[in-house]
């Protein structure tokens, strides 16, 4: 994780009588004095901490922190102070405004439940994302996107056209200033190059309780194995298929009366629940990477 | 599954004015008329059905039934009637008295939580088993068994003595008329021969959400993978390690703050919960085998 | 519960080479011979039982049964046979075709999540209802109904117009041949007369874990009490507010960081999950009334 | 909550080359600079923060903090520094050594499951309490206490002897230097005076999902109401019966087949789970009072 600044919020909350509610997340090698230094920086800028969590991982030797703070300081002032502090602790940090909607692109195939859920939560439940587009390799979900006023992009993918399609996708990500890509039951595997280009910015929902039942048709595998709980896993996408850092998992009880089709149906509930939580936590900057594992400051 | 009768209950509930509460479980190829024939047999013996469940599996083409029935008929009468009926439907069946404690042998190593839980539930919570002995390859848990008045058998196992130890174990199973063997975190792998000799009579608790993290040190594997739920799986033991029919699974939420040691501790709760349910359902004759999967009439 | 026949299915599945998949549910005073008699009736009509559950309640002395059976017999034949059998056991029964969509009217106010969920599950997840209309005392959800092609009826309710509005509602229920009315966060209390007129046909979702937090603003009550789990309860509506027979309940963990607004948002997930299950079980004829409690043959 | 120091740990961890792992919890009116001041104090004493959580409650206007810190400073040094800082922020604080066993007295009647669970977790699962005595108004559990080497005190309670018994109890609390009293299904109501004398030091497990089913026989109430989940609530005891601050709640699914006796049995699992978590969090100083609600830094 390199030092990076958040993209500009829609309106720059420069110094004003009303304080801005900031969220700062950071990680660095663990050593004494980090909290004091960060809290001092914030205090110097009139900051009032409203919520904060820290964690020192004894395995990796890294320290993680997320803090929400009210301050009337401008982004420039805070950024300058953080840039001055960071080298001393080899700190990677990210500053954003609490609640700023994260610009999100959703990739889908034919299954509607995850897209449907995200669009609904964005409109009705305060999910802090702005869905700036839906990309489908089929057109089935164009109507749903349209109902919510979101542009739908049809990008069919065949072996022959895959490279072109991914190039179009990357262009779209850049043109739309996309910060987060969600694979909402998108039935295509991204190329290694695309995974690397978008590292840390792509969340997938896998329809099994990973690492059980990797690969294709997990519910059929689960039914055949006779499991008593089925699950879903939201994770960051890496070039290593179904092996990316896990963000959230959830399960649902099944029994012998449930067919594969029943499991698919019941699993849809688990999938959208796990995915929605993962997207919310990402958009609220609650997730930090700790190697191939995640810190989630819920 | 072959036709088999239950072992005699401690006191033979032969014909008397007070009816006996029977439990009958059966399976056979699915076809019309099974329920009618069984219900007719029971009605002819003055039976009043208090609880019943049926399930026809469209995949295997098998039919499964469990019925609790109050009847003043003797075991001999019911057995004769069932033996007469069974061939017509190629029926495997099992008749027992509701609540009769199943004679159970518990195998342990050093971890106390599962044995502790089973002994407690037997004494205080009406778990319908009679724990007739505890076998340990270490002596750590001898005192616990003694507190509950259960004989403890020390059977150390080394590569050299394994065959002898298993022979002793089989002898013990026969002498004590053991109907169920529970591997309560027993850290030895049973030989294929022993697995076959006791097929369908041995329940193991594996400390992961199978099929994830088979084999050794599943919590260390789970921690390394960064899962957000840990689990446990109670299953029948077969010669195919960690692949036997699953009876019950349960999970517990974990997060980034949990070390491997924390997971071990949290997992102990899940393990004993899943194991206790599996043992109860087995002892209540609620589990029927459907190939390598289980029917559980909860 | 009186003897009643199901309303006619859209297409009459009269005798034909292909068998119909029937669902029969019944209750009567418990006594020997019920299962045998019912299974006999079904066997006489060539019935093959695919799924069945029975339960005898020792408290009420009532017996309950639900059976799915494949049979080529016509509805008239089965009905005649059941009408002949019922008096002998004082049996209330109901016969329907498995999977026939139940004609459903949904009542809403301003909150979209439950309506949204039901419409989606009807279209995409095989929820066996046909939503024949949406009634709103506000117009906020007209667009959502329209997107799914369901007629929206605006019925504003004031103290002065309440009687008229309920009369209109009853007329609509009759004209549309409505079998089930769902109060999907409908913020009006039905009059006692309407409750009685639609008894056993109205499902409400209450946004608390009943009997905790009856009445208004349950999440505010829950927040003030400092509970650690919030819940929702789907129940049949009776004249006794929030006291009707409970069908399903579910909960979600909360902690001290959650405001009332957070609880409202998290609760929406629990509400729609509990309501969707209740509607599914009702539409699949899995629920039988046992006094003021429910039997749910899941 | 007044400013208070923790009781002395068994061995005084005064300055030494090996740092002590301290836990500091505090609360005060919310205002800028608290975290900076506390982190500064800890940094001045060479402290390395290993885990920390903060929360500002917008309703009460209070700020809460829990921090684990490694420092070679002595208790006297840290105490002096905290006493100097506290007035500036009107801060109530508590300092202890991480993992120091809290001296605990358990009160019981006849039901064994909670006592059994606490004794087991203390011995085998690192529950950081030292159970210094068990008090029973019946003698049923004397043998269990003895097995774990814990003194058992028989204190029968009748209307006539209640005042005397409570006086004996208070004496015992003082003589044994008891820091925590656990009512482990103790079927007596403490007097208002005793509640006040031990305020914030007594944890009770109520066998329902409060505020549902207060008072006597909650499972019978739950069965009669036909609920689909039963629960248990661990809470601090106040003079207001069943109204004290809730620490933890948990639930278990039940259905129509479950009798009151079944619910009692299933409920025992939920009770001991919820109670064990509450005791652990208390002993780890993770719970802070926020009026009649709790902050739990899990």
Coordinates of N, CA, C and O in Angstrom, one line a residue, chain A residues 74-194:
Chain A
X74 N -8.8 23.1 6.2 CA -9.1 22.8 4.8 C -8.3 21.5 4.5 O -7.4 21.1 5.2
X75 N -8.8 20.9 3.4 CA -8.1 19.7 2.9 C -6.6 20.0 2.7 O -5.7 19.2 3.0
X76 N -6.3 21.2 2.2 CA -4.9 21.5 1.9 C -4.1 21.5 3.2 O -2.9 21.0 3.2
X77 N -4.6 22.1 4.2 CA -3.9 22.2 5.4 C -3.6 20.8 6.0 O -2.5 20.5 6.4
X78 N -4.7 20.0 6.0 CA -4.6 18.6 6.6 C -3.6 17.8 5.8 O -2.8 17.1 6.3
X79 N -3.7 17.9 4.4 CA -2.9 17.2 3.6 C -1.4 17.5 3.8 O -0.5 16.7 3.9
X80 N -1.2 18.8 3.9 CA 0.2 19.3 4.1 C 0.8 18.7 5.4 O 1.9 18.2 5.5
X81 N 0.0 18.7 6.4 CA 0.4 18.2 7.8 C 0.7 16.8 7.7 O 1.7 16.3 8.3
X82 N -0.2 16.0 7.0 CA 0.0 14.6 6.9 C 1.2 14.2 6.1 O 1.9 13.3 6.4
X83 N 1.4 15.0 5.0 CA 2.6 14.7 4.2 C 3.9 15.0 4.9 O 4.9 14.3 4.7
X84 N 3.8 15.9 5.9 CA 5.0 16.2 6.7 C 5.2 15.1 7.7 O 6.4 14.8 8.0
X85 N 4.1 14.6 8.2 CA 4.3 13.6 9.3 C 4.6 12.2 8.8 O 5.3 11.4 9.4
X86 N 4.1 11.8 7.6 CA 4.1 10.4 7.1 C 5.5 9.8 7.0 O 5.7 8.7 7.5
X87 N 6.5 10.5 6.5 CA 7.8 9.9 6.4 C 8.4 9.4 7.7 O 9.0 8.3 7.7
X88 N 8.1 10.1 8.8 CA 8.7 9.8 10.1 C 8.2 8.4 10.5 O 9.0 7.6 11.1
X89 N 7.0 8.0 10.1 CA 6.5 6.7 10.5 C 6.3 5.7 9.3 O 5.7 4.6 9.5
X90 N 6.8 6.1 8.1 CA 6.6 5.3 6.9 C 5.1 5.0 6.7 O 4.8 3.8 6.5
X91 N 4.3 6.0 6.8 CA 2.9 5.9 6.9 C 2.2 6.0 5.6 O 2.5 6.9 4.8
X92 N 1.3 5.0 5.3 CA 0.4 5.2 4.1 C -0.9 5.7 4.7 O -1.4 5.2 5.7
X93 N -1.4 6.7 4.0 CA -2.7 7.3 4.6 C -3.6 7.7 3.5 O -3.3 7.8 2.3
X94 N -4.8 7.9 3.9 CA -5.9 8.3 3.0 C -6.9 9.2 3.8 O -7.3 8.9 4.9
X95 N -7.2 10.4 3.2 CA -8.1 11.3 3.8 C -9.3 11.5 2.9 O -9.2 11.7 1.7
X96 N -10.5 11.5 3.5 CA -11.7 11.7 2.7 C -12.7 12.4 3.6 O -12.5 12.5 4.8
X97 N -13.8 12.8 3.0 CA -14.9 13.4 3.8 C -15.9 12.3 4.1 O -16.3 11.5 3.2
X98 N -16.4 12.2 5.4 CA -17.3 11.2 5.8 C -18.6 11.3 5.0 O -19.2 12.3 4.8
X99 N -19.0 10.1 4.4 CA -20.2 10.1 3.7 C -20.2 10.5 2.2 O -21.2 10.4 1.5
X100 N -19.0 10.9 1.8 CA -18.9 11.3 0.3 C -19.1 10.0 -0.5 O -18.5 9.0 -0.3
X101 N -20.1 10.1 -1.4 CA -20.4 8.9 -2.2 C -19.2 8.5 -3.1 O -18.6 9.4 -3.8
X102 N -18.8 7.3 -3.0 CA -17.7 6.7 -3.8 C -18.2 6.4 -5.2 O -19.2 5.7 -5.4
X103 N -17.5 6.8 -6.2 CA -17.9 6.6 -7.6 C -17.7 5.2 -8.0 O -16.6 4.7 -8.0
X104 N -18.8 4.5 -8.3 CA -18.8 3.0 -8.4 C -19.3 2.5 -9.8 O -20.3 3.1 -10.3
X105 N -18.6 1.6 -10.3 CA -19.1 0.9 -11.6 C -19.5 -0.5 -11.2 O -18.7 -1.2 -10.6
X106 N -20.6 -1.0 -11.7 CA -21.1 -2.3 -11.3 C -21.1 -3.2 -12.6 O -21.7 -2.8 -13.6
X107 N -20.4 -4.3 -12.5 CA -20.4 -5.3 -13.7 C -21.3 -6.4 -13.4 O -21.3 -7.0 -12.3
X108 N -22.1 -6.7 -14.4 CA -23.2 -7.8 -14.2 C -23.2 -8.7 -15.4 O -22.7 -8.4 -16.5
X109 N -23.9 -9.8 -15.2 CA -24.2 -10.7 -16.3 C -25.7 -10.8 -16.4 O -26.4 -9.8 -16.8
X110 N -26.3 -11.9 -16.0 CA -27.8 -12.0 -16.1 C -28.5 -11.9 -14.8 O -29.7 -11.5 -14.7
X111 N -27.9 -12.4 -13.7 CA -28.5 -12.5 -12.4 C -28.7 -11.1 -11.8 O -27.8 -10.2 -11.8
X112 N -30.0 -10.8 -11.4 CA -30.3 -9.4 -11.0 C -30.1 -9.1 -9.6 O -30.1 -7.9 -9.2
X113 N -30.1 -10.1 -8.7 CA -30.3 -9.8 -7.3 C -29.3 -8.8 -6.7 O -29.6 -8.0 -5.9
X114 N -28.0 -9.0 -7.0 CA -27.0 -8.1 -6.4 C -27.1 -6.6 -6.9 O -27.0 -5.7 -6.2
X115 N -27.2 -6.5 -8.2 CA -27.4 -5.1 -8.8 C -28.6 -4.5 -8.2 O -28.6 -3.3 -7.8
X116 N -29.7 -5.2 -8.2 CA -31.0 -4.7 -7.7 C -30.8 -4.2 -6.2 O -31.3 -3.1 -5.8
X117 N -30.1 -5.0 -5.5 CA -29.9 -4.7 -4.1 C -29.0 -3.4 -3.9 O -29.3 -2.5 -3.1
X118 N -27.9 -3.3 -4.7 CA -27.1 -2.2 -4.6 C -27.8 -0.9 -5.0 O -27.6 0.2 -4.3
X119 N -28.5 -1.0 -6.1 CA -29.2 0.2 -6.6 C -30.2 0.7 -5.5 O -30.4 1.9 -5.2
X120 N -30.9 -0.3 -4.9 CA -31.9 0.1 -3.9 C -31.3 0.7 -2.7 O -31.7 1.7 -2.2
X121 N -30.2 0.1 -2.2 CA -29.5 0.6 -1.0 C -28.9 2.0 -1.3 O -28.9 2.8 -0.4
X122 N -28.4 2.2 -2.5 CA -27.9 3.5 -2.8 C -29.0 4.6 -2.7 O -28.9 5.6 -2.1
X123 N -30.2 4.3 -3.3 CA -31.3 5.2 -3.3 C -32.0 5.4 -1.9 O -32.3 6.5 -1.5
X124 N -32.2 4.3 -1.3 CA -33.1 4.3 -0.1 C -32.4 4.1 1.2 O -33.0 4.4 2.3
X125 N -31.2 3.6 1.3 CA -30.7 3.2 2.6 C -29.3 3.9 2.8 O -28.6 3.5 3.7
X126 N -29.0 5.0 2.0 CA -27.8 5.7 2.4 C -26.5 5.0 2.1 O -25.5 5.3 2.7
X127 N -26.5 4.0 1.3 CA -25.2 3.4 0.9 C -24.4 4.4 0.2 O -24.8 5.0 -0.8
X128 N -23.2 4.8 0.8 CA -22.5 6.0 0.3 C -21.7 5.7 -1.0 O -20.5 5.8 -1.0
X129 N -22.4 5.3 -2.0 CA -21.8 5.1 -3.3 C -22.6 5.9 -4.3 O -23.8 6.1 -4.1
X130 N -22.0 6.3 -5.4 CA -22.7 6.9 -6.5 C -22.5 5.9 -7.7 O -21.3 5.8 -8.2
X131 N -23.5 5.2 -8.1 CA -23.3 4.2 -9.1 C -23.4 4.9 -10.5 O -24.4 5.4 -10.9
X132 N -22.2 5.1 -11.1 CA -22.1 5.9 -12.3 C -22.3 5.2 -13.6 O -22.4 5.8 -14.6
X133 N -22.4 3.9 -13.4 CA -22.6 3.1 -14.6 C -22.8 1.6 -14.3 O -22.3 1.1 -13.3
X134 N -23.5 0.9 -15.2 CA -23.6 -0.6 -15.1 C -23.1 -1.1 -16.4 O -23.5 -0.7 -17.5
X135 N -22.2 -2.1 -16.3 CA -21.7 -2.8 -17.5 C -22.2 -4.2 -17.5 O -22.0 -4.9 -16.5
X136 N -22.8 -4.6 -18.6 CA -23.3 -6.0 -18.7 C -22.7 -6.7 -19.9 O -22.7 -6.1 -21.0
X137 N -22.3 -7.9 -19.8 CA -22.0 -8.7 -21.0 C -23.2 -9.3 -21.6 O -23.2 -9.9 -22.7
X138 N -24.4 -9.1 -20.9 CA -25.7 -9.4 -21.5 C -26.5 -8.1 -21.3 O -26.2 -7.3 -20.5
X139 N -27.7 -8.1 -22.0 CA -28.5 -6.9 -21.9 C -29.7 -7.0 -20.9 O -30.5 -6.1 -20.7
X140 N -29.7 -8.2 -20.2 CA -30.9 -8.5 -19.4 C -31.2 -7.4 -18.4 O -32.4 -7.2 -18.0
X141 N -30.2 -6.8 -17.8 CA -30.4 -5.9 -16.7 C -30.4 -4.4 -17.1 O -30.4 -3.5 -16.2
X142 N -30.5 -4.1 -18.4 CA -30.5 -2.8 -18.9 C -31.7 -2.0 -18.3 O -31.7 -0.9 -17.9
X143 N -32.9 -2.7 -18.3 CA -34.1 -2.0 -17.8 C -34.0 -1.7 -16.4 O -34.5 -0.6 -16.0
X144 N -33.4 -2.5 -15.6 CA -33.3 -2.3 -14.1 C -32.4 -1.0 -13.9 O -32.7 -0.1 -13.1
X145 N -31.3 -1.0 -14.6 CA -30.4 0.2 -14.5 C -31.2 1.5 -14.9 O -31.1 2.5 -14.3
X146 N -31.9 1.4 -16.0 CA -32.6 2.5 -16.5 C -33.6 3.0 -15.5 O -33.8 4.2 -15.3
X147 N -34.3 2.1 -14.8 CA -35.3 2.5 -13.8 C -34.7 3.3 -12.7 O -35.3 4.2 -12.2
X148 N -33.4 3.0 -12.4 CA -32.7 3.8 -11.4 C -31.9 5.0 -12.0 O -31.2 5.6 -11.3
X149 N -32.1 5.2 -13.3 CA -31.4 6.3 -14.0 C -29.9 6.2 -14.1 O -29.2 7.2 -14.1
X150 N -29.5 5.0 -14.2 CA -28.0 4.7 -14.3 C -27.7 4.2 -15.8 O -28.4 3.3 -16.2
X151 N -26.7 4.9 -16.4 CA -26.4 4.4 -17.8 C -25.9 3.0 -17.8 O -25.2 2.5 -16.9
X152 N -26.4 2.2 -18.8 CA -26.1 0.8 -19.0 C -25.2 0.7 -20.2 O -25.5 1.2 -21.3
X153 N -24.1 0.0 -20.0 CA -23.1 -0.2 -21.1 C -23.1 -1.7 -21.5 O -22.7 -2.5 -20.6
X154 N -23.5 -2.1 -22.7 CA -23.4 -3.5 -23.1 C -22.0 -3.8 -23.7 O -21.6 -3.2 -24.6
X155 N -21.4 -4.7 -23.0 CA -20.0 -5.1 -23.4 C -20.0 -6.6 -23.5 O -19.5 -7.3 -22.6
X156 N -20.4 -7.2 -24.6 CA -20.4 -8.6 -24.8 C -18.9 -9.1 -24.8 O -18.0 -8.4 -25.3
X157 N -18.7 -10.2 -24.2 CA -17.3 -10.8 -24.1 C -17.3 -12.1 -24.8 O -18.0 -13.0 -24.4
X158 N -16.4 -12.3 -25.7 CA -16.1 -13.6 -26.3 C -14.6 -13.8 -26.2 O -13.9 -12.8 -25.9
X159 N -14.1 -15.0 -26.4 CA -12.7 -15.2 -26.3 C -11.9 -14.2 -27.2 O -10.9 -13.6 -26.9
X160 N -12.6 -14.0 -28.4 CA -11.9 -13.1 -29.4 C -11.9 -11.7 -29.0 O -11.0 -10.9 -29.2
X161 N -13.0 -11.2 -28.3 CA -13.2 -9.8 -28.0 C -12.8 -9.4 -26.6 O -12.9 -8.3 -26.2
X162 N -12.3 -10.4 -25.8 CA -12.1 -10.1 -24.4 C -11.1 -9.0 -24.2 O -11.3 -8.1 -23.4
X163 N -10.0 -9.0 -24.9 CA -9.0 -8.0 -24.7 C -9.6 -6.6 -25.1 O -9.4 -5.6 -24.3
X164 N -10.3 -6.5 -26.2 CA -10.9 -5.2 -26.5 C -11.9 -4.8 -25.4 O -12.0 -3.6 -25.1
X165 N -12.7 -5.8 -25.0 CA -13.7 -5.4 -24.0 C -13.1 -4.9 -22.7 O -13.5 -3.9 -22.1
X166 N -12.0 -5.5 -22.3 CA -11.3 -5.0 -21.1 C -10.7 -3.6 -21.3 O -10.6 -2.8 -20.4
X167 N -10.2 -3.4 -22.5 CA -9.7 -2.1 -22.8 C -10.8 -1.0 -22.7 O -10.6 0.1 -22.2
X168 N -11.9 -1.4 -23.3 CA -13.1 -0.4 -23.2 C -13.4 -0.2 -21.7 O -13.8 0.9 -21.3
X169 N -13.4 -1.3 -20.9 CA -13.7 -1.1 -19.5 C -12.8 -0.2 -18.8 O -13.2 0.7 -18.1
X170 N -11.5 -0.4 -19.1 CA -10.5 0.5 -18.4 C -10.7 2.0 -18.8 O -10.6 2.9 -18.0
X171 N -11.0 2.2 -20.1 CA -11.3 3.5 -20.6 C -12.5 4.1 -19.8 O -12.5 5.3 -19.4
X172 N -13.5 3.3 -19.7 CA -14.7 3.7 -18.9 C -14.4 4.1 -17.5 O -14.8 5.1 -17.0
X173 N -13.6 3.3 -16.9 CA -13.1 3.5 -15.5 C -12.5 4.9 -15.4 O -12.7 5.7 -14.5
X174 N -11.6 5.2 -16.4 CA -10.9 6.4 -16.4 C -11.8 7.6 -16.7 O -11.8 8.6 -16.0
X175 N -12.6 7.5 -17.7 CA -13.5 8.6 -18.1 C -14.5 8.9 -17.0 O -14.8 10.1 -16.8
X176 N -15.0 7.9 -16.4 CA -16.0 8.1 -15.3 C -15.4 8.4 -14.0 O -16.1 8.5 -13.0
X177 N -14.1 8.4 -13.9 CA -13.4 8.7 -12.6 C -13.9 7.6 -11.6 O -14.2 8.0 -10.4
X178 N -13.9 6.4 -12.0 CA -14.4 5.3 -11.1 C -13.4 5.0 -10.0 O -12.2 4.8 -10.3
X179 N -13.9 4.9 -8.8 CA -13.0 4.6 -7.6 C -13.2 3.1 -7.2 O -12.3 2.6 -6.5
X180 N -14.3 2.5 -7.5 CA -14.6 1.2 -7.1 C -15.4 0.4 -8.2 O -16.4 1.0 -8.7
X181 N -14.9 -0.8 -8.5 CA -15.6 -1.6 -9.4 C -16.2 -2.8 -8.6 O -15.5 -3.5 -7.9
X182 N -17.5 -3.1 -8.8 CA -18.1 -4.2 -8.1 C -18.5 -5.3 -9.1 O -19.3 -5.0 -10.1
X183 N -18.1 -6.5 -8.9 CA -18.5 -7.6 -9.7 C -19.7 -8.2 -9.1 O -19.6 -9.0 -8.1
X184 N -20.9 -7.8 -9.6 CA -22.1 -8.2 -8.9 C -22.7 -9.5 -9.6 O -23.7 -9.4 -10.4
X185 N -22.1 -10.6 -9.4 CA -22.3 -11.9 -10.1 C -22.0 -11.7 -11.6 O -22.8 -12.1 -12.4
X186 N -20.8 -11.1 -11.8 CA -20.3 -11.0 -13.2 C -19.6 -12.3 -13.6 O -18.7 -12.7 -12.9
X187 N -20.1 -13.0 -14.6 CA -19.7 -14.3 -14.8 C -18.5 -14.4 -15.8 O -18.3 -15.4 -16.5
X188 N -17.6 -13.4 -15.7 CA -16.4 -13.4 -16.5 C -15.2 -13.3 -15.6 O -15.3 -12.6 -14.6
X189 N -14.1 -13.9 -16.0 CA -12.9 -13.8 -15.2 C -12.0 -12.6 -15.8 O -11.8 -12.6 -17.0
X190 N -11.6 -11.7 -14.9 CA -10.8 -10.6 -15.4 C -9.4 -11.1 -15.7 O -8.9 -12.0 -15.0
X191 N -8.8 -10.5 -16.7 CA -7.4 -10.9 -17.0 C -6.4 -10.5 -15.9 O -6.8 -9.5 -15.1
X192 N -5.3 -11.1 -15.8 CA -4.3 -10.7 -14.8 C -3.9 -9.2 -14.9 O -3.8 -8.5 -13.9
X193 N -3.8 -8.8 -16.1 CA -3.4 -7.4 -16.3 C -4.5 -6.4 -15.7 O -4.1 -5.4 -15.1
X194 N -5.7 -6.7 -16.0 CA -6.8 -5.9 -15.5 C -6.8 -5.9 -14.0 O -7.0 -4.9 -13.3

